[in-house]
Amino acid sequence: MTAPSPTAQIGVTGLAVMGSNIARNFARNGYSVAVHNRSIAKTDALIADHGGEGNFVRAETMADFAAALQRPRRALIMVQAGDATDAVIEEIAAVFEPGDIIIDGGNALYTDTIRREASLAERGLLFIGAGISGGEEGALLGPSIMPGGPAESYAAVGPMLEKVAAQVDGEPCCTHIGPDGSGHFVKMVHNGIEYADMQLIGEAYDLMRKALDMPVAEIGTVFKAWNDTELASYLIEITADVLAQVDAATGKPLVDVIVDEAGQKGTGRWTVKSALDLGIPVTGIAEAVFARALSSSRTQRDAAAGLAAGTLAPPPADAAAFIDDIRAALYASKVIAYAQGFDQISAGSREYGWNVNPGALATIWRGGCIIRAQFLNRIREAYQEHPELPSLLLAPYFRDAVESGIDSWRRVVATAATMGIPVPAFGSSLAYYDGLRAERLPAALTQGLRDYFGAHTYRRIDAEGSFHTLWSSDRSEITA
């Protein structure tokens, strides 16, 4: 069989829904796209169904795929993260030549991306780890793209990625994040923020449902109204849609016939593990991950169904006022989630020497991605005004926003506790805020205990150096 002539400007291998849609996105934007899949049937289906959208070059084998691509070759891999990605990278590397570029557009673990980039560099191949957010619709109409890798790689691919990315105010939702694994690291934390955002929305829904006994449709109307406030975002918008959906088979709200066990694909867990390694408290994100795990612990939940609730408080007397409290608490907790996520990105950037620009992230997350929200413009402005901002909570806008809602936030968490309604993300976010603003924390006692049983030493507020108390003898203090 004669190999295709090298006419394609970019290739996409892995033609499940995300891969197919992003291939179509490139074609719709005027690029000639080589398309390849392990099963040729998917390749043929894509061309049969959407061939009129642009110029697709059919590649049956990986050798055909390489032969179809103009130099330097650019190949985007859209397969399941993990071993499958390594296998496809090796297949492509075997038929590519020095100077060619491989792009991994999956949800890869950033440490895998660091390893892959270094390995391919030894073979003269350039590599980009690109986080892509927006789901199926974003892949087709314009996602947020977070590419990390050598500057040389981005120079050759960046203009193409920027063209197919979402556009907001004339700016592409794509920028060069930094070296090696930075793009996938940022995408990982983006997903962690997404976990927290969805958990907070779920808790707000649950409070209205259980504390106020509101019908699902009415709660959906509240979320629809909230999308015209400072909470305006993609997730709030689609929450209203989901709550408005009626199940055709039962006539019940769809949310009432969905099993209450939330799945996860791993990026939330990776975010929390990474935060622990970096020593960054991402408490809201962590509680969102643990809440999903608890929801899926069906055997334990069924066994614990009869546990005592204690004496529960009555519902709030003023439902409208409580709904407004929930709105304020949701916004304040959302700010915490983003602040913690940006703290983690800054810590990762320092650890790996990536020099990630947080303001640029706020810019590219304004469109295309799942966590796109109106207040990302405020985050962008905050980092433009103060590039070394210690915490997003210290930016005037966010400080004012949280402080104006603090009383509502406390009422919501207190009411939930007295009514036996779990709000782990609301509660942990408030505890983080109170811990951050506290002049003294009980960590002094913790350090004293560590010194007592393990001679771990402590520092004093009135002297330099480290000290140890001789607890098992005369309890005098010595310099460590």
GROMACS .gro file of C-alpha atoms in nm:
model
  480
    1MET     CA    1   0.000   0.000   0.000
    2THR     CA    2   0.137   0.344  -0.093
    3ALA     CA    3   0.195   0.566   0.209
    4PRO     CA    4   0.010   0.898   0.213
    5SER     CA    5   0.202   1.201   0.088
    6PRO     CA    6   0.319   1.439   0.365
    7THR     CA    7   0.035   1.692   0.352
    8ALA     CA    8  -0.101   1.691   0.708
    9GLN     CA    9   0.003   1.974   0.937
   10ILE     CA   10  -0.089   1.782   1.251
   11GLY     CA   11  -0.193   1.429   1.339
   12VAL     CA   12  -0.428   1.291   1.601
   13THR     CA   13  -0.406   0.931   1.718
   14GLY     CA   14  -0.672   0.794   1.952
   15LEU     CA   15  -1.013   0.867   1.808
   16ALA     CA   16  -1.254   0.816   2.096
   17VAL     CA   17  -1.492   1.108   2.148
   18MET     CA   18  -1.231   1.355   2.278
   19GLY     CA   19  -0.976   1.263   2.010
   20SER     CA   20  -1.231   1.271   1.730
   21ASN     CA   21  -1.366   1.606   1.841
   22ILE     CA   22  -1.029   1.774   1.867
   23ALA     CA   23  -0.932   1.634   1.526
   24ARG     CA   24  -1.250   1.790   1.389
   25ASN     CA   25  -1.165   2.115   1.566
   26PHE     CA   26  -0.826   2.130   1.389
   27ALA     CA   27  -0.992   2.051   1.054
   28ARG     CA   28  -1.262   2.314   1.105
   29ASN     CA   29  -0.987   2.569   1.166
   30GLY     CA   30  -0.830   2.499   0.829
   31TYR     CA   31  -0.561   2.248   0.921
   32SER     CA   32  -0.500   1.928   0.730
   33VAL     CA   33  -0.524   1.651   0.992
   34ALA     CA   34  -0.385   1.298   0.976
   35VAL     CA   35  -0.612   1.069   1.177
   36HIS     CA   36  -0.518   0.730   1.319
   37ASN     CA   37  -0.667   0.481   1.560
   38ARG     CA   38  -0.571   0.133   1.667
   39SER     CA   39  -0.907   0.024   1.525
   40ILE     CA   40  -0.931   0.150   1.166
   41ALA     CA   41  -1.311   0.136   1.196
   42LYS     CA   42  -1.306   0.448   1.417
   43THR     CA   43  -1.087   0.629   1.167
   44ASP     CA   44  -1.323   0.544   0.883
   45ALA     CA   45  -1.628   0.640   1.091
   46LEU     CA   46  -1.479   0.981   1.165
   47ILE     CA   47  -1.410   1.049   0.799
   48ALA     CA   48  -1.749   0.913   0.689
   49ASP     CA   49  -1.944   1.119   0.941
   50HIS     CA   50  -1.740   1.440   0.944
   51GLY     CA   51  -1.516   1.436   0.639
   52GLY     CA   52  -1.696   1.739   0.500
   53GLU     CA   53  -1.574   1.956   0.789
   54GLY     CA   54  -1.218   1.980   0.655
   55ASN     CA   55  -0.923   1.792   0.519
   56PHE     CA   56  -0.859   1.458   0.693
   57VAL     CA   57  -0.580   1.221   0.589
   58ARG     CA   58  -0.657   0.858   0.666
   59ALA     CA   59  -0.370   0.663   0.823
   60GLU     CA   60  -0.412   0.290   0.864
   61THR     CA   61  -0.077   0.218   1.029
   62MET     CA   62   0.161   0.422   1.240
   63ALA     CA   63   0.403   0.425   0.948
   64ASP     CA   64   0.126   0.574   0.730
   65PHE     CA   65   0.059   0.827   1.005
   66ALA     CA   66   0.422   0.941   1.013
   67ALA     CA   67   0.443   0.952   0.632
   68ALA     CA   68   0.133   1.175   0.614
   69LEU     CA   69   0.279   1.446   0.837
   70GLN     CA   70   0.478   1.749   0.726
   71ARG     CA   71   0.814   1.808   0.895
   72PRO     CA   72   0.862   1.870   1.174
   73ARG     CA   73   0.595   1.611   1.240
   74ARG     CA   74   0.338   1.700   1.505
   75ALA     CA   75   0.134   1.420   1.661
   76LEU     CA   76  -0.131   1.460   1.931
   77ILE     CA   77  -0.197   1.148   2.140
   78MET     CA   78  -0.550   1.119   2.284
   79VAL     CA   79  -0.550   0.785   2.465
   80GLN     CA   80  -0.603   0.668   2.823
   81ALA     CA   81  -0.335   0.788   3.064
   82GLY     CA   82  -0.081   0.538   3.192
   83ASP     CA   83   0.061   0.234   3.016
   84ALA     CA   84  -0.146   0.296   2.703
   85THR     CA   85   0.017   0.637   2.661
   86ASP     CA   86   0.366   0.490   2.699
   87ALA     CA   87   0.284   0.225   2.440
   88VAL     CA   88   0.158   0.476   2.183
   89ILE     CA   89   0.451   0.711   2.246
   90GLU     CA   90   0.690   0.425   2.173
   91GLU     CA   91   0.504   0.337   1.852
   92ILE     CA   92   0.525   0.695   1.731
   93ALA     CA   93   0.887   0.742   1.840
   94ALA     CA   94   0.983   0.436   1.636
   95VAL     CA   95   0.867   0.603   1.311
   96PHE     CA   96   0.947   0.968   1.393
   97GLU     CA   97   1.282   1.143   1.343
   98PRO     CA   98   1.483   1.394   1.547
   99GLY     CA   99   1.309   1.729   1.567
  100ASP     CA  100   0.959   1.581   1.541
  101ILE     CA  101   0.709   1.662   1.815
  102ILE     CA  102   0.484   1.435   2.021
  103ILE     CA  103   0.201   1.589   2.224
  104ASP     CA  104   0.022   1.400   2.501
  105GLY     CA  105  -0.324   1.553   2.539
  106GLY     CA  106  -0.448   1.306   2.802
  107ASN     CA  107  -0.478   1.347   3.180
  108ALA     CA  108  -0.127   1.219   3.243
  109LEU     CA  109   0.039   1.225   3.584
  110TYR     CA  110   0.289   1.510   3.564
  111THR     CA  111   0.579   1.296   3.690
  112ASP     CA  112   0.517   1.061   3.396
  113THR     CA  113   0.536   1.361   3.166
  114ILE     CA  114   0.869   1.467   3.318
  115ARG     CA  115   1.002   1.114   3.260
  116ARG     CA  116   0.870   1.094   2.904
  117GLU     CA  117   1.006   1.433   2.803
  118ALA     CA  118   1.355   1.344   2.930
  119SER     CA  119   1.350   1.003   2.761
  120LEU     CA  120   1.237   1.139   2.425
  121ALA     CA  121   1.489   1.423   2.441
  122GLU     CA  122   1.765   1.161   2.450
  123ARG     CA  123   1.631   1.038   2.114
  124GLY     CA  124   1.617   1.387   1.967
  125LEU     CA  125   1.236   1.407   1.984
  126LEU     CA  126   1.045   1.699   2.132
  127PHE     CA  127   0.759   1.639   2.373
  128ILE     CA  128   0.467   1.843   2.506
  129GLY     CA  129   0.242   1.739   2.791
  130ALA     CA  130  -0.079   1.933   2.729
  131GLY     CA  131  -0.364   1.944   2.975
  132ILE     CA  132  -0.690   1.985   2.783
  133SER     CA  133  -1.009   2.086   2.963
  134GLY     CA  134  -1.360   2.131   2.835
  135GLY     CA  135  -1.494   1.781   2.785
  136GLU     CA  136  -1.640   1.664   2.458
  137GLU     CA  137  -1.796   1.998   2.371
  138GLY     CA  138  -1.481   2.192   2.451
  139ALA     CA  139  -1.265   1.963   2.242
  140LEU     CA  140  -1.485   2.039   1.942
  141LEU     CA  141  -1.570   2.405   1.994
  142GLY     CA  142  -1.262   2.528   2.179
  143PRO     CA  143  -1.106   2.392   2.499
  144SER     CA  144  -0.868   2.544   2.749
  145ILE     CA  145  -0.524   2.404   2.672
  146MET     CA  146  -0.232   2.392   2.916
  147PRO     CA  147   0.085   2.285   2.729
  148GLY     CA  148   0.412   2.222   2.907
  149GLY     CA  149   0.741   2.134   2.744
  150PRO     CA  150   1.049   2.287   2.581
  151ALA     CA  151   1.006   2.637   2.439
  152GLU     CA  152   1.122   2.499   2.104
  153SER     CA  153   0.828   2.257   2.102
  154TYR     CA  154   0.578   2.528   2.182
  155ALA     CA  155   0.715   2.754   1.909
  156ALA     CA  156   0.632   2.484   1.654
  157VAL     CA  157   0.291   2.386   1.792
  158GLY     CA  158   0.167   2.676   2.002
  159PRO     CA  159   0.007   2.882   1.722
  160MET     CA  160  -0.200   2.579   1.617
  161LEU     CA  161  -0.311   2.508   1.973
  162GLU     CA  162  -0.397   2.872   2.033
  163LYS     CA  163  -0.611   2.878   1.719
  164VAL     CA  164  -0.825   2.579   1.820
  165ALA     CA  165  -0.853   2.685   2.186
  166ALA     CA  166  -1.147   2.879   2.326
  167GLN     CA  167  -1.124   3.254   2.273
  168VAL     CA  168  -1.225   3.513   2.536
  169ASP     CA  169  -1.205   3.885   2.464
  170GLY     CA  170  -0.986   3.809   2.165
  171GLU     CA  171  -0.735   3.608   2.371
  172PRO     CA  172  -0.680   3.232   2.330
  173CYS     CA  173  -0.735   3.007   2.631
  174CYS     CA  174  -0.393   2.853   2.573
  175THR     CA  175  -0.044   2.958   2.672
  176HIS     CA  176   0.295   2.795   2.726
  177ILE     CA  177   0.282   2.693   3.093
  178GLY     CA  178   0.650   2.607   3.134
  179PRO     CA  179   0.897   2.316   3.100
  180ASP     CA  180   0.840   1.937   3.107
  181GLY     CA  181   0.550   1.835   3.337
  182SER     CA  182   0.419   2.183   3.418
  183GLY     CA  183   0.121   2.165   3.183
  184HIS     CA  184  -0.007   1.838   3.322
  185PHE     CA  185   0.062   1.956   3.679
  186VAL     CA  186  -0.152   2.266   3.622
  187LYS     CA  187  -0.427   2.054   3.462
  188MET     CA  188  -0.415   1.818   3.762
  189VAL     CA  189  -0.469   2.105   4.006
  190HIS     CA  190  -0.737   2.248   3.776
  191ASN     CA  191  -0.920   1.916   3.816
  192GLY     CA  192  -0.870   1.928   4.192
  193ILE     CA  193  -1.036   2.270   4.202
  194GLU     CA  194  -1.312   2.121   3.987
  195TYR     CA  195  -1.365   1.848   4.248
  196ALA     CA  196  -1.397   2.109   4.524
  197ASP     CA  197  -1.629   2.328   4.316
  198MET     CA  198  -1.866   2.038   4.246
  199GLN     CA  199  -1.864   1.921   4.609
  200LEU     CA  200  -1.951   2.271   4.729
  201ILE     CA  201  -2.236   2.289   4.480
  202GLY     CA  202  -2.357   1.950   4.602
  203GLU     CA  203  -2.350   2.064   4.962
  204ALA     CA  204  -2.544   2.380   4.877
  205TYR     CA  205  -2.806   2.165   4.703
  206ASP     CA  206  -2.820   1.924   4.997
  207LEU     CA  207  -2.871   2.206   5.245
  208MET     CA  208  -3.169   2.341   5.052
  209ARG     CA  209  -3.309   1.993   5.009
  210LYS     CA  210  -3.271   1.875   5.369
  211ALA     CA  211  -3.270   2.188   5.582
  212LEU     CA  212  -3.548   2.365   5.392
  213ASP     CA  213  -3.729   2.068   5.235
  214MET     CA  214  -3.727   2.241   4.897
  215PRO     CA  215  -3.842   2.057   4.582
  216VAL     CA  216  -3.565   1.977   4.333
  217ALA     CA  217  -3.712   2.198   4.061
  218GLU     CA  218  -3.725   2.493   4.299
  219ILE     CA  219  -3.359   2.440   4.393
  220GLY     CA  220  -3.276   2.436   4.023
  221THR     CA  221  -3.446   2.774   3.990
  222VAL     CA  222  -3.226   2.909   4.270
  223PHE     CA  223  -2.911   2.792   4.092
  224LYS     CA  224  -3.035   2.948   3.769
  225ALA     CA  225  -3.077   3.279   3.948
  226TRP     CA  226  -2.734   3.245   4.110
  227ASN     CA  227  -2.581   3.223   3.763
  228ASP     CA  228  -2.667   3.593   3.726
  229THR     CA  229  -2.461   3.680   4.036
  230GLU     CA  230  -2.093   3.668   4.128
  231LEU     CA  231  -2.130   3.288   4.119
  232ALA     CA  232  -2.178   3.291   3.740
  233SER     CA  233  -1.993   2.989   3.602
  234TYR     CA  234  -2.027   2.686   3.379
  235LEU     CA  235  -2.080   2.451   3.675
  236ILE     CA  236  -2.356   2.664   3.827
  237GLU     CA  237  -2.521   2.687   3.485
  238ILE     CA  238  -2.526   2.313   3.428
  239THR     CA  239  -2.634   2.245   3.788
  240ALA     CA  240  -2.956   2.431   3.709
  241ASP     CA  241  -2.997   2.216   3.395
  242VAL     CA  242  -2.940   1.887   3.579
  243LEU     CA  243  -3.185   1.979   3.855
  244ALA     CA  244  -3.448   2.074   3.599
  245GLN     CA  245  -3.425   1.738   3.421
  246VAL     CA  246  -3.719   1.501   3.475
  247ASP     CA  247  -3.669   1.126   3.434
  248ALA     CA  248  -3.885   1.002   3.146
  249ALA     CA  249  -3.934   0.655   3.296
  250THR     CA  250  -4.049   0.757   3.646
  251GLY     CA  251  -4.153   1.120   3.621
  252LYS     CA  252  -3.922   1.196   3.913
  253PRO     CA  253  -3.638   1.448   3.908
  254LEU     CA  254  -3.347   1.277   3.735
  255VAL     CA  255  -3.119   1.352   4.031
  256ASP     CA  256  -3.345   1.133   4.248
  257VAL     CA  257  -3.297   0.825   4.032
  258ILE     CA  258  -2.919   0.859   3.994
  259VAL     CA  259  -2.728   0.637   4.240
  260ASP     CA  260  -2.556   0.863   4.494
  261GLU     CA  261  -2.206   0.727   4.440
  262ALA     CA  262  -1.964   0.969   4.272
  263GLY     CA  263  -1.688   0.829   4.053
  264GLN     CA  264  -1.340   0.964   3.998
  265LYS     CA  265  -1.061   0.902   3.749
  266GLY     CA  266  -0.764   0.988   3.968
  267THR     CA  267  -0.669   1.352   3.910
  268GLY     CA  268  -0.830   1.462   4.237
  269ARG     CA  269  -0.634   1.201   4.431
  270TRP     CA  270  -0.314   1.303   4.250
  271THR     CA  271  -0.376   1.664   4.349
  272VAL     CA  272  -0.408   1.574   4.716
  273LYS     CA  273  -0.105   1.344   4.711
  274SER     CA  274   0.104   1.612   4.545
  275ALA     CA  275  -0.015   1.874   4.794
  276LEU     CA  276   0.091   1.649   5.082
  277ASP     CA  277   0.436   1.608   4.927
  278LEU     CA  278   0.466   1.984   4.878
  279GLY     CA  279   0.329   2.063   5.225
  280ILE     CA  280   0.041   2.271   5.090
  281PRO     CA  281  -0.298   2.248   5.269
  282VAL     CA  282  -0.561   2.197   5.000
  283THR     CA  283  -0.828   2.108   5.253
  284GLY     CA  284  -1.131   2.187   5.038
  285ILE     CA  285  -1.000   1.977   4.751
  286ALA     CA  286  -0.906   1.694   4.987
  287GLU     CA  287  -1.251   1.689   5.147
  288ALA     CA  288  -1.410   1.676   4.802
  289VAL     CA  289  -1.200   1.371   4.713
  290PHE     CA  290  -1.282   1.203   5.045
  291ALA     CA  291  -1.652   1.285   5.001
  292ARG     CA  292  -1.654   1.095   4.672
  293ALA     CA  293  -1.480   0.804   4.840
  294LEU     CA  294  -1.736   0.804   5.123
  295SER     CA  295  -2.023   0.816   4.874
  296SER     CA  296  -1.890   0.500   4.713
  297SER     CA  297  -1.848   0.316   5.046
  298ARG     CA  298  -2.191   0.160   5.000
  299THR     CA  299  -2.146  -0.137   5.235
  300GLN     CA  300  -2.040   0.086   5.524
  301ARG     CA  301  -2.309   0.343   5.452
  302ASP     CA  302  -2.581   0.078   5.446
  303ALA     CA  303  -2.455  -0.070   5.773
  304ALA     CA  304  -2.438   0.274   5.939
  305ALA     CA  305  -2.785   0.385   5.832
  306GLY     CA  306  -2.929   0.331   6.181
  307LEU     CA  307  -2.666   0.522   6.378
  308ALA     CA  308  -2.800   0.782   6.618
  309ALA     CA  309  -2.829   1.142   6.503
  310GLY     CA  310  -2.866   1.300   6.846
  311THR     CA  311  -3.102   1.590   6.905
  312LEU     CA  312  -3.135   1.783   6.581
  313ALA     CA  313  -3.220   2.149   6.552
  314PRO     CA  314  -3.533   2.266   6.368
  315PRO     CA  315  -3.511   2.411   6.016
  316PRO     CA  316  -3.416   2.778   5.978
  317ALA     CA  317  -3.716   3.002   6.034
  318ASP     CA  318  -3.641   3.233   5.742
  319ALA     CA  319  -3.589   3.017   5.432
  320ALA     CA  320  -3.511   3.308   5.199
  321ALA     CA  321  -3.246   3.442   5.436
  322PHE     CA  322  -3.088   3.098   5.471
  323ILE     CA  323  -3.076   3.053   5.093
  324ASP     CA  324  -2.889   3.382   5.072
  325ASP     CA  325  -2.653   3.261   5.346
  326ILE     CA  326  -2.585   2.947   5.141
  327ARG     CA  327  -2.504   3.160   4.836
  328ALA     CA  328  -2.254   3.368   5.035
  329ALA     CA  329  -2.099   3.057   5.193
  330LEU     CA  330  -2.072   2.891   4.853
  331TYR     CA  331  -1.888   3.190   4.708
  332ALA     CA  332  -1.651   3.220   5.006
  333SER     CA  333  -1.572   2.848   4.998
  334LYS     CA  334  -1.519   2.862   4.621
  335VAL     CA  335  -1.264   3.140   4.673
  336ILE     CA  336  -1.085   2.916   4.924
  337ALA     CA  337  -1.070   2.630   4.672
  338TYR     CA  338  -0.911   2.850   4.407
  339ALA     CA  339  -0.675   3.011   4.658
  340GLN     CA  340  -0.555   2.668   4.772
  341GLY     CA  341  -0.519   2.549   4.412
  342PHE     CA  342  -0.310   2.851   4.315
  343ASP     CA  343  -0.098   2.801   4.630
  344GLN     CA  344  -0.026   2.446   4.516
  345ILE     CA  345   0.061   2.555   4.162
  346SER     CA  346   0.302   2.816   4.300
  347ALA     CA  347   0.463   2.556   4.527
  348GLY     CA  348   0.498   2.307   4.240
  349SER     CA  349   0.646   2.577   4.022
  350ARG     CA  350   0.909   2.656   4.286
  351GLU     CA  351   0.984   2.289   4.347
  352TYR     CA  352   1.045   2.209   3.981
  353GLY     CA  353   1.171   2.547   3.858
  354TRP     CA  354   0.884   2.595   3.613
  355ASN     CA  355   0.823   2.971   3.661
  356VAL     CA  356   0.447   2.931   3.610
  357ASN     CA  357   0.256   3.259   3.577
  358PRO     CA  358  -0.064   3.234   3.789
  359GLY     CA  359  -0.224   3.531   3.615
  360ALA     CA  360  -0.184   3.356   3.280
  361LEU     CA  361  -0.367   3.052   3.420
  362ALA     CA  362  -0.661   3.265   3.526
  363THR     CA  363  -0.663   3.405   3.172
  364ILE     CA  364  -0.674   3.068   2.995
  365TRP     CA  365  -0.930   2.923   3.238
  366ARG     CA  366  -1.187   3.192   3.153
  367GLY     CA  367  -1.321   2.991   2.858
  368GLY     CA  368  -1.339   2.633   2.738
  369CYS     CA  369  -1.259   2.461   3.066
  370ILE     CA  370  -1.494   2.306   3.321
  371ILE     CA  371  -1.410   2.556   3.599
  372ARG     CA  372  -1.458   2.861   3.379
  373ALA     CA  373  -1.622   3.131   3.585
  374GLN     CA  374  -1.683   3.503   3.584
  375PHE     CA  375  -1.460   3.564   3.883
  376LEU     CA  376  -1.151   3.433   3.701
  377ASN     CA  377  -1.127   3.785   3.560
  378ARG     CA  378  -1.088   3.901   3.921
  379ILE     CA  379  -0.814   3.643   3.982
  380ARG     CA  380  -0.635   3.759   3.668
  381GLU     CA  381  -0.651   4.121   3.785
  382ALA     CA  382  -0.526   4.026   4.132
  383TYR     CA  383  -0.211   3.861   3.996
  384GLN     CA  384  -0.156   4.137   3.741
  385GLU     CA  385  -0.155   4.392   4.023
  386HIS     CA  386   0.050   4.176   4.261
  387PRO     CA  387   0.248   3.902   4.078
  388GLU     CA  388   0.397   3.779   4.409
  389LEU     CA  389   0.063   3.773   4.593
  390PRO     CA  390   0.113   3.543   4.898
  391SER     CA  391  -0.248   3.424   4.888
  392LEU     CA  392  -0.546   3.501   4.670
  393LEU     CA  393  -0.734   3.578   4.993
  394LEU     CA  394  -0.515   3.884   5.042
  395ALA     CA  395  -0.619   4.049   4.716
  396PRO     CA  396  -0.857   4.335   4.805
  397TYR     CA  397  -1.151   4.205   4.601
  398PHE     CA  398  -1.136   3.852   4.745
  399ARG     CA  399  -1.065   3.971   5.097
  400ASP     CA  400  -1.375   4.192   5.081
  401ALA     CA  401  -1.584   3.917   4.921
  402VAL     CA  402  -1.499   3.664   5.193
  403GLU     CA  403  -1.526   3.910   5.481
  404SER     CA  404  -1.868   4.027   5.363
  405GLY     CA  405  -1.992   3.668   5.366
  406ILE     CA  406  -1.823   3.542   5.681
  407ASP     CA  407  -2.131   3.566   5.905
  408SER     CA  408  -2.343   3.381   5.650
  409TRP     CA  409  -2.068   3.120   5.615
  410ARG     CA  410  -2.063   3.058   5.990
  411ARG     CA  411  -2.442   3.034   6.009
  412VAL     CA  412  -2.448   2.778   5.728
  413VAL     CA  413  -2.181   2.555   5.882
  414ALA     CA  414  -2.336   2.583   6.230
  415THR     CA  415  -2.685   2.508   6.099
  416ALA     CA  416  -2.560   2.208   5.905
  417ALA     CA  417  -2.390   2.071   6.217
  418THR     CA  418  -2.697   2.114   6.437
  419MET     CA  419  -2.923   1.954   6.173
  420GLY     CA  420  -2.689   1.661   6.103
  421ILE     CA  421  -2.625   1.755   5.738
  422PRO     CA  422  -2.269   1.679   5.624
  423VAL     CA  423  -2.088   1.979   5.472
  424PRO     CA  424  -1.721   1.870   5.470
  425ALA     CA  425  -1.611   2.117   5.203
  426PHE     CA  426  -1.795   2.416   5.352
  427GLY     CA  427  -1.668   2.327   5.698
  428SER     CA  428  -1.305   2.259   5.606
  429SER     CA  429  -1.290   2.576   5.396
  430LEU     CA  430  -1.410   2.783   5.691
  431ALA     CA  431  -1.163   2.609   5.923
  432TYR     CA  432  -0.880   2.683   5.677
  433TYR     CA  433  -0.979   3.049   5.666
  434ASP     CA  434  -0.991   3.070   6.046
  435GLY     CA  435  -0.658   2.889   6.072
  436LEU     CA  436  -0.496   3.121   5.820
  437ARG     CA  437  -0.608   3.436   6.000
  438ALA     CA  438  -0.530   3.308   6.354
  439GLU     CA  439  -0.250   3.484   6.540
  440ARG     CA  440  -0.168   3.166   6.735
  441LEU     CA  441  -0.242   2.804   6.649
  442PRO     CA  442  -0.223   2.494   6.873
  443ALA     CA  443   0.077   2.381   6.671
  444ALA     CA  444   0.289   2.505   6.962
  445LEU     CA  445   0.143   2.228   7.178
  446THR     CA  446   0.190   1.979   6.895
  447GLN     CA  447   0.558   2.070   6.875
  448GLY     CA  448   0.591   2.042   7.253
  449LEU     CA  449   0.443   1.693   7.242
  450ARG     CA  450   0.677   1.595   6.955
  451ASP     CA  451   0.971   1.713   7.160
  452TYR     CA  452   0.847   1.518   7.466
  453PHE     CA  453   0.815   1.177   7.301
  454GLY     CA  454   1.065   1.208   7.016
  455ALA     CA  455   1.314   1.483   7.104
  456HIS     CA  456   1.216   1.659   6.782
  457THR     CA  457   1.309   2.000   6.932
  458TYR     CA  458   1.122   2.328   6.904
  459ARG     CA  459   1.194   2.695   6.836
  460ARG     CA  460   1.118   2.978   7.079
  461ILE     CA  461   0.944   3.309   7.006
  462ASP     CA  462   1.212   3.499   7.200
  463ALA     CA  463   1.539   3.338   7.091
  464GLU     CA  464   1.714   3.207   6.781
  465GLY     CA  465   1.796   2.840   6.729
  466SER     CA  466   1.637   2.508   6.826
  467PHE     CA  467   1.575   2.381   7.177
  468HIS     CA  468   1.495   2.061   7.364
  469THR     CA  469   1.352   2.007   7.710
  470LEU     CA  470   1.500   1.716   7.908
  471TRP     CA  471   1.158   1.575   7.984
  472SER     CA  472   1.273   1.248   8.137
  473SER     CA  473   1.524   1.408   8.378
  474ASP     CA  474   1.520   1.753   8.538
  475ARG     CA  475   1.311   1.915   8.260
  476SER     CA  476   1.565   2.183   8.201
  477GLU     CA  477   1.598   2.330   7.852
  478ILE     CA  478   1.908   2.285   7.638
  479THR     CA  479   2.013   2.419   7.300
  480ALA     CA  480   1.970   2.151   7.039
   0.00000   0.00000   0.00000
